[in-house]
Short mmCIF file of C-alpha atoms and ligand atoms in Angstrom, two decimals:
data_model
loop_
_atom_site.label_atom_id
_atom_site.label_comp_id
_atom_site.label_asym_id
_atom_site.label_seq_id
_atom_site.Cartn_x
_atom_site.Cartn_y
_atom_site.Cartn_z
CA MET A 362 -5.49 -2.52 23.59
CA LYS A 363 -3.34 0.38 22.29
CA ASN A 364 -2.50 0.21 18.42
CA SER A 365 1.23 0.61 18.83
CA ALA A 366 1.06 -2.15 21.55
CA LEU A 367 -0.83 -4.51 19.03
CA ALA A 368 1.56 -3.67 16.38
CA GLU A 369 4.37 -4.53 18.49
CA ILE A 370 3.10 -7.91 19.11
CA GLY A 371 2.55 -8.64 15.80
CA PHE A 372 -1.29 -9.01 15.94
CA LEU A 373 -1.76 -8.87 12.42
CA ASP A 374 0.70 -12.14 11.80
CA ILE A 375 -2.02 -14.15 13.93
CA GLU A 376 -2.32 -17.53 12.04
CA ILE A 377 -5.70 -18.30 10.81
CA ASP A 378 -7.03 -21.83 10.57
CA PRO A 379 -6.69 -22.18 6.74
CA SER A 380 -10.30 -24.55 6.32
CA LEU A 381 -12.16 -21.31 7.79
CA ASP A 382 -14.52 -19.83 5.52
CA LEU A 383 -13.59 -16.20 5.92
CA PHE A 384 -16.41 -14.92 3.87
CA ALA A 385 -19.33 -17.12 6.47
CA GLU A 386 -17.09 -15.71 9.27
CA ILE A 387 -16.58 -12.18 8.37
CA ASN A 388 -20.62 -12.17 7.49
CA ARG A 389 -21.49 -13.94 10.77
CA LEU A 390 -19.34 -11.36 12.91
CA LYS A 391 -20.89 -8.53 10.62
CA LYS A 392 -24.16 -9.59 12.15
CA GLU A 393 -23.08 -10.22 15.50
CA LYS A 394 -21.45 -6.79 16.12
CA ASN A 395 -23.57 -4.48 13.93
CA ALA A 396 -20.84 -3.84 11.76
CA VAL A 397 -20.46 -2.38 8.24
CA ILE A 398 -17.63 -2.96 5.98
CA LEU A 399 -16.75 0.31 3.74
CA ALA A 400 -14.37 -0.46 1.08
CA HIS A 401 -12.62 1.70 -1.83
CA TYR A 402 -12.28 0.53 -5.33
CA TYR A 403 -8.83 -0.12 -4.81
CA GLN A 404 -9.08 -2.75 -2.60
CA GLU A 405 -8.77 -6.38 -3.74
CA PRO A 406 -11.56 -8.20 -5.33
CA ASP A 407 -12.07 -10.39 -2.34
CA ILE A 408 -12.97 -7.33 0.02
CA GLN A 409 -14.98 -5.51 -2.65
CA ASP A 410 -16.80 -8.64 -2.68
CA ILE A 411 -17.59 -8.87 1.44
CA ALA A 412 -18.29 -5.00 1.38
CA ASP A 413 -21.61 -3.39 2.17
CA TYR A 414 -20.31 -0.54 0.23
CA ILE A 415 -17.78 0.12 -2.47
CA GLY A 416 -17.13 3.51 -3.51
CA ASP A 417 -14.91 6.40 -4.55
CA SER A 418 -14.16 8.71 -1.80
CA LEU A 419 -16.78 10.84 -1.78
CA GLY A 420 -19.66 8.17 -1.73
CA LEU A 421 -17.49 6.83 1.09
CA ALA A 422 -17.40 9.77 3.14
CA GLN A 423 -21.12 10.04 2.47
CA ASN A 424 -21.89 6.49 3.95
CA ALA A 425 -19.80 7.00 6.62
CA ALA A 426 -21.82 9.89 7.36
CA ARG A 427 -25.21 8.20 7.11
CA THR A 428 -24.27 4.62 8.56
CA GLU A 429 -26.29 3.42 11.48
CA ALA A 430 -23.62 0.55 12.07
CA ASP A 431 -21.88 0.38 15.55
CA VAL A 432 -18.40 -0.51 14.00
CA ILE A 433 -17.02 0.60 10.68
CA VAL A 434 -14.16 -1.71 9.22
CA PHE A 435 -12.84 0.91 6.74
CA ALA A 436 -11.15 -1.23 3.75
CA GLY A 437 -9.16 1.63 2.69
CA VAL A 438 -6.68 3.87 3.60
CA HIS A 439 -5.68 6.02 6.78
CA PHE A 440 -7.15 8.99 5.49
CA MET A 441 -10.20 7.48 4.67
CA ALA A 442 -10.66 5.62 8.03
CA GLU A 443 -9.86 8.97 9.93
CA THR A 444 -12.58 11.03 7.74
CA ALA A 445 -15.04 8.13 8.97
CA LYS A 446 -13.69 8.42 12.57
CA ILE A 447 -14.42 12.38 12.41
CA LEU A 448 -17.75 11.83 11.16
CA ASN A 449 -18.94 9.10 13.96
CA PRO A 450 -16.74 10.01 17.12
CA GLY A 451 -19.25 7.29 18.63
CA LYS A 452 -18.58 4.32 16.63
CA LYS A 453 -15.52 1.91 16.72
CA VAL A 454 -14.07 2.42 13.19
CA LEU A 455 -11.32 0.04 12.22
CA LEU A 456 -8.82 -0.27 9.52
CA PRO A 457 -7.25 -3.48 8.82
CA ASP A 458 -4.08 -2.67 8.68
CA LEU A 459 -3.07 0.53 10.13
CA LYS A 460 -0.26 0.84 8.45
CA ALA A 461 -2.00 1.42 5.15
CA GLY A 462 -0.87 5.15 4.62
CA CYS A 463 -1.16 7.29 1.42
CA SER A 464 2.00 8.76 -0.46
CA LEU A 465 0.02 11.80 -1.30
CA SER A 466 -1.13 12.65 2.07
CA ASP A 467 2.74 11.94 3.39
CA SER A 468 3.43 14.73 1.18
CA CYS A 469 2.08 17.44 3.01
CA PRO A 470 2.89 17.52 6.60
CA PRO A 471 0.61 19.83 8.79
CA SER A 472 3.66 21.99 10.26
CA LEU A 473 5.12 22.71 7.03
CA PHE A 474 1.72 23.58 5.40
CA LYS A 475 0.90 25.65 8.50
CA THR A 476 3.77 27.92 7.88
CA PHE A 477 3.01 28.18 3.83
CA LYS A 478 -0.53 28.54 4.68
CA GLU A 479 0.45 31.93 6.86
CA LYS A 480 2.27 33.04 4.12
CA HIS A 481 -1.05 33.47 2.39
CA PRO A 482 -3.47 34.78 4.97
CA ASP A 483 -5.78 36.19 2.18
CA HIS A 484 -6.26 33.11 0.39
CA LEU A 485 -8.81 30.17 1.12
CA VAL A 486 -7.84 26.27 2.04
CA ILE A 487 -9.51 23.77 -0.34
CA SER A 488 -7.93 20.31 0.33
CA TYR A 489 -8.08 17.13 -1.32
CA ILE A 490 -9.45 14.37 0.99
CA ASN A 491 -6.25 12.68 0.42
CA CYS A 492 -4.64 14.43 3.53
CA SER A 493 -4.20 13.78 7.28
CA ALA A 494 -6.98 15.11 9.63
CA GLY A 495 -4.43 17.74 10.76
CA ILE A 496 -4.24 19.04 7.34
CA LYS A 497 -7.96 19.03 7.17
CA ALA A 498 -8.07 21.04 10.47
CA LEU A 499 -6.16 23.93 8.42
CA SER A 500 -8.71 23.81 5.45
CA ASP A 501 -11.58 25.84 4.74
CA ILE A 502 -13.30 23.11 2.25
CA ILE A 503 -12.36 19.60 2.04
CA CYS A 504 -12.76 18.32 -1.85
CA THR A 505 -12.80 14.90 -3.76
CA SER A 506 -11.96 13.82 -7.03
CA SER A 507 -15.54 13.70 -8.08
CA ASN A 508 -16.65 17.30 -6.81
CA ALA A 509 -13.14 19.40 -6.61
CA GLN A 510 -13.92 21.09 -9.92
CA LEU A 511 -17.65 22.09 -9.23
CA ILE A 512 -16.58 23.38 -5.79
CA VAL A 513 -13.96 25.22 -6.83
CA GLU A 514 -16.04 26.72 -9.41
CA LYS A 515 -18.75 27.67 -6.73
CA LEU A 516 -16.31 30.03 -5.20
CA PRO A 517 -16.21 33.78 -6.54
CA LYS A 518 -14.04 34.15 -9.45
CA ASP A 519 -11.54 36.47 -7.63
CA GLN A 520 -11.16 34.37 -4.51
CA LYS A 521 -7.34 33.48 -3.76
CA ILE A 522 -7.32 29.83 -3.03
CA ILE A 523 -4.40 27.53 -1.84
CA PHE A 524 -5.09 23.71 -3.05
CA ALA A 525 -3.56 21.18 -1.53
CA PRO A 526 -2.13 18.42 -1.39
CA ASP A 527 -2.15 17.11 -5.07
CA LYS A 528 -0.80 19.57 -7.94
CA ASN A 529 -1.87 17.24 -10.37
CA LEU A 530 -5.65 17.42 -9.69
CA GLY A 531 -4.93 21.26 -8.58
CA GLY A 532 -3.26 22.03 -12.11
CA TYR A 533 -6.14 19.97 -14.03
CA ILE A 534 -8.87 22.23 -12.16
CA ASN A 535 -6.76 25.41 -12.79
CA ARG A 536 -6.91 24.59 -16.60
CA LYS A 537 -10.42 23.37 -16.41
CA SER A 538 -11.69 26.28 -14.89
CA GLY A 539 -9.16 29.09 -15.59
CA ARG A 540 -8.14 29.87 -12.40
CA GLU A 541 -4.62 30.20 -10.60
CA MET A 542 -4.89 28.37 -7.18
CA LEU A 543 -1.46 28.08 -5.55
CA LEU A 544 -0.78 24.58 -5.53
CA TRP A 545 0.97 22.34 -2.62
CA ASN A 546 3.78 20.23 -4.64
CA GLY A 547 2.31 16.89 -3.38
CA ALA A 548 1.81 13.65 -5.69
CA CYS A 549 0.25 10.06 -5.64
CA MET A 550 2.98 7.50 -6.24
CA VAL A 551 0.76 5.38 -8.35
CA HIS A 552 -0.90 8.17 -10.64
CA GLU A 553 2.56 9.79 -11.13
CA ILE A 554 3.81 6.36 -12.57
CA PHE A 555 2.19 5.86 -16.01
CA SER A 556 4.09 5.98 -18.98
CA LEU A 557 3.10 8.53 -21.87
CA GLU A 558 5.17 6.57 -24.43
CA LYS A 559 3.68 3.08 -23.58
CA ILE A 560 0.12 4.40 -23.64
CA THR A 561 0.30 6.01 -26.88
CA LYS A 562 1.76 2.70 -28.34
CA LEU A 563 -1.19 0.52 -26.50
CA LYS A 564 -3.34 3.28 -28.38
CA ALA A 565 -1.78 2.73 -31.57
CA ARG A 566 -2.43 -1.26 -31.41
CA HIS A 567 -5.67 -0.54 -29.96
CA PRO A 568 -7.40 1.76 -31.88
CA TYR A 569 -10.89 1.37 -30.68
CA ALA A 570 -9.55 1.67 -27.18
CA LYS A 571 -10.56 4.76 -25.46
CA VAL A 572 -8.28 6.11 -22.45
CA ILE A 573 -9.68 6.94 -19.30
CA ALA A 574 -7.98 8.38 -16.68
CA HIS A 575 -8.15 9.64 -12.78
CA PRO A 576 -7.56 13.22 -12.40
CA GLU A 577 -4.45 12.51 -10.05
CA CYS A 578 -2.67 11.53 -12.95
CA GLU A 579 -0.17 13.91 -14.57
CA GLU A 580 -0.83 16.37 -17.19
CA ALA A 581 0.46 14.38 -20.28
CA ILE A 582 -1.58 11.64 -19.40
CA LEU A 583 -4.38 13.50 -18.85
CA GLY A 584 -4.01 15.28 -22.29
CA LEU A 585 -4.32 11.72 -24.03
CA ALA A 586 -7.73 10.87 -22.05
CA ASP A 587 -10.97 10.71 -23.61
CA PHE A 588 -12.60 10.77 -20.43
CA ILE A 589 -11.42 11.86 -16.96
CA GLY A 590 -12.92 11.42 -13.57
CA SER A 591 -13.02 9.69 -10.02
CA THR A 592 -13.09 6.11 -9.69
CA THR A 593 -16.80 6.03 -9.20
CA GLN A 594 -17.06 8.16 -12.63
CA LEU A 595 -14.74 6.52 -14.59
CA LEU A 596 -16.50 2.94 -13.64
CA ASP A 597 -20.04 4.73 -14.57
CA TYR A 598 -18.67 5.88 -17.77
CA THR A 599 -17.43 2.64 -18.94
CA GLN A 600 -20.86 1.19 -18.40
CA LYS A 601 -22.70 3.95 -20.09
CA ASP A 602 -20.18 4.68 -22.79
CA ASP A 603 -20.63 2.56 -26.11
CA SER A 604 -16.99 1.84 -26.89
CA VAL A 605 -15.90 -1.86 -26.36
CA ALA A 606 -12.67 -1.58 -24.57
CA TYR A 607 -10.70 1.04 -22.49
CA ILE A 608 -7.44 1.86 -21.72
CA VAL A 609 -7.82 2.66 -17.57
CA ALA A 610 -5.03 5.01 -16.07
CA THR A 611 -5.88 4.68 -12.58
CA GLU A 612 -4.98 1.87 -9.68
CA SER A 613 -5.68 -1.41 -11.14
CA GLY A 614 -8.29 -2.48 -8.48
CA ILE A 615 -10.78 -0.56 -9.94
CA LEU A 616 -10.65 -2.99 -13.08
CA HIS A 617 -12.57 -5.75 -10.85
CA LYS A 618 -15.65 -3.77 -10.76
CA MET A 619 -15.04 -2.57 -14.67
CA ARG A 620 -14.98 -6.16 -15.68
CA SER A 621 -17.76 -7.61 -13.91
CA TYR A 622 -20.43 -4.66 -14.77
CA ALA A 623 -19.54 -5.13 -18.46
CA PRO A 624 -18.17 -8.48 -19.16
CA ASN A 625 -18.10 -8.17 -22.91
CA LYS A 626 -15.82 -5.30 -22.90
CA THR A 627 -11.82 -5.21 -22.77
CA PHE A 628 -10.00 -2.93 -19.99
CA ILE A 629 -6.62 -2.58 -20.28
CA ALA A 630 -4.58 -1.50 -17.51
CA ALA A 631 -2.45 1.46 -18.47
CA PRO A 632 1.22 0.56 -17.94
CA PRO A 633 3.87 2.09 -15.76
CA ASP A 634 7.10 3.64 -16.80
CA ASN A 635 8.96 0.61 -15.73
CA ALA A 636 8.20 -3.20 -15.38
CA CYS A 637 6.86 -3.01 -11.75
CA ALA A 638 3.17 -3.95 -10.75
CA CYS A 639 3.34 -0.06 -9.35
CA ASN A 640 -0.15 0.58 -10.61
CA ASP A 641 -1.16 -1.13 -7.57
CA CYS A 642 -1.43 1.32 -4.52
CA PRO A 643 1.06 -0.64 -2.00
CA HIS A 644 -0.94 1.28 0.55
CA MET A 645 -4.28 0.25 -0.67
CA LYS A 646 -3.10 -3.19 -1.00
CA ARG A 647 -1.60 -4.04 2.59
CA ASN A 648 -5.42 -4.80 3.33
CA THR A 649 -6.21 -8.29 2.88
CA LEU A 650 -9.35 -10.64 3.64
CA GLU A 651 -7.52 -12.41 6.65
CA LYS A 652 -6.86 -8.89 7.97
CA VAL A 653 -10.45 -7.79 7.42
CA TYR A 654 -11.47 -11.13 9.76
CA LEU A 655 -8.80 -10.34 12.33
CA CYS A 656 -10.18 -6.64 12.67
CA LEU A 657 -13.44 -7.24 12.93
CA LYS A 658 -12.89 -10.55 15.08
CA TYR A 659 -10.88 -8.31 17.53
CA GLU A 660 -12.02 -4.92 16.87
CA GLU A 661 -8.44 -3.78 16.82
CA PRO A 662 -6.64 -1.99 15.24
CA GLU A 663 -8.88 1.24 16.06
CA ILE A 664 -8.80 4.96 14.91
CA LEU A 665 -8.41 7.15 17.93
CA MET A 666 -8.46 10.81 17.59
CA GLU A 667 -8.09 13.57 19.92
CA GLU A 668 -11.34 15.64 20.18
CA ASN A 669 -10.10 19.32 19.22
CA LEU A 670 -8.67 18.10 16.35
CA ARG A 671 -11.54 15.85 14.98
CA LEU A 672 -14.16 18.97 15.72
CA ALA A 673 -11.30 21.30 13.43
CA ALA A 674 -11.45 18.38 10.93
CA LYS A 675 -14.86 18.06 10.80
CA ILE A 676 -15.85 21.88 9.86
CA PRO A 677 -14.42 21.91 6.48
CA ILE A 678 -15.77 18.05 5.84
CA ASP A 679 -19.35 19.22 6.81
CA ARG A 680 -18.74 22.03 4.31
CA MET A 681 -17.99 19.50 1.41
CA LEU A 682 -20.87 17.35 2.17
CA ASP A 683 -23.29 20.08 1.99
CA MET A 684 -22.16 21.25 -1.25
CA SER A 685 -22.28 18.25 -2.89
CA ARG A 686 -25.61 17.44 -1.44
CA LYS A 687 -26.72 20.80 -3.01
CA LEU A 688 -24.95 19.67 -6.25
CA GLY A 689 -26.47 16.48 -6.35
CA LEU A 690 -23.49 14.95 -6.15
CA GLY A 691 -22.51 11.36 -4.83
CA LYS A 692 -24.58 8.55 -3.96
P1 13P B 1349 -11.13 8.78 -5.67
O1 13P B 1349 -11.90 7.57 -4.56
O2 13P B 1349 -12.02 10.03 -5.52
O3 13P B 1349 -11.45 8.54 -7.08
O4 13P B 1349 -9.63 8.83 -5.63
C1 13P B 1349 -9.03 7.98 -5.72
C2 13P B 1349 -7.74 7.59 -4.76
O5 13P B 1349 -6.86 7.92 -5.14
C3 13P B 1349 -8.04 7.09 -3.49
O6 13P B 1349 -7.06 6.91 -2.84
FE1 SF4 B 1350 -2.89 7.52 -1.67
FE2 SF4 B 1350 -2.33 7.18 -4.42
FE3 SF4 B 1350 -2.67 4.85 -2.92
FE4 SF4 B 1350 -5.03 6.73 -3.64
S1 SF4 B 1350 -3.80 5.46 -5.03
S2 SF4 B 1350 -4.19 5.81 -1.24
S3 SF4 B 1350 -3.55 9.07 -3.62
S4 SF4 B 1350 -1.04 6.33 -2.56
#
């Protein structure tokens, strides 16, 4: 069944028997179909708890590249599942909710980016993995938040670079490396919402708490941070560091693992600049345990991709995986 047809008949609204033990059913289906569930740290706790692997974007791409499962259920957003499909053309890659997109990826449409790139033919294109397959196909190297700086620093100092689509991560690397990469004007809706004023007040109320932040945050928030890193790096930091409290400036899903790995520490979600729950990514949170069960049961919605696009998008991803392996990065 085609994905669009599936969405039209309201597949995602299929009623599930409320007495069903979803954890047991998902585990049974996983075995029956030789399926694996890969989940990002921004997924809801139930999904993190049933996943075979939880990680940041680099760890997820590395796991997708090495899995021997026949079916990959990608509990994350569309660009992540797309990356898994690019690396696994022969496997079935499922995304529990096909509408789980990404504001950062959406901020960089391939047709506009192609025109921009053509204006700078002497520039190498490094794209953050949070982009569509179309942007990946226009890129020379892909990076994630955990390897972006090291990948940029591996390139000759005089190499001109376009960095897309995240202006905040690109700006952060420019400041750290002294480069002047040309930045695409994109940003993540979740990481742009943190309030400098509220975090400053929170820090005054909790003087022992360290501020830790994801590099997708704006410069002012990063300026306050005691530690900056990808979701996995933030999680590792909270386990190794000896502070007792942290103000966490990234999507709130990461708090689940932070709290379970360090139950005696206090983790405070950095507040957004209004009263909403805007540090929950609405795209990531489209996936639910029920949708994970349904997609595993019916093997839909599936990620499908045109072969020429897949091959073009795979080249810069393979370069990233190769560089990360040589740099000893990831899991
Ligand atoms: P990482 O997984 O690299 O930490 O990036 C976070 C993110 O925004 C994923 O969408
Ligand atoms: Fe995209 Fe931001 Fe959500 Fe990550 S948190 S999926 S970058 S919108």
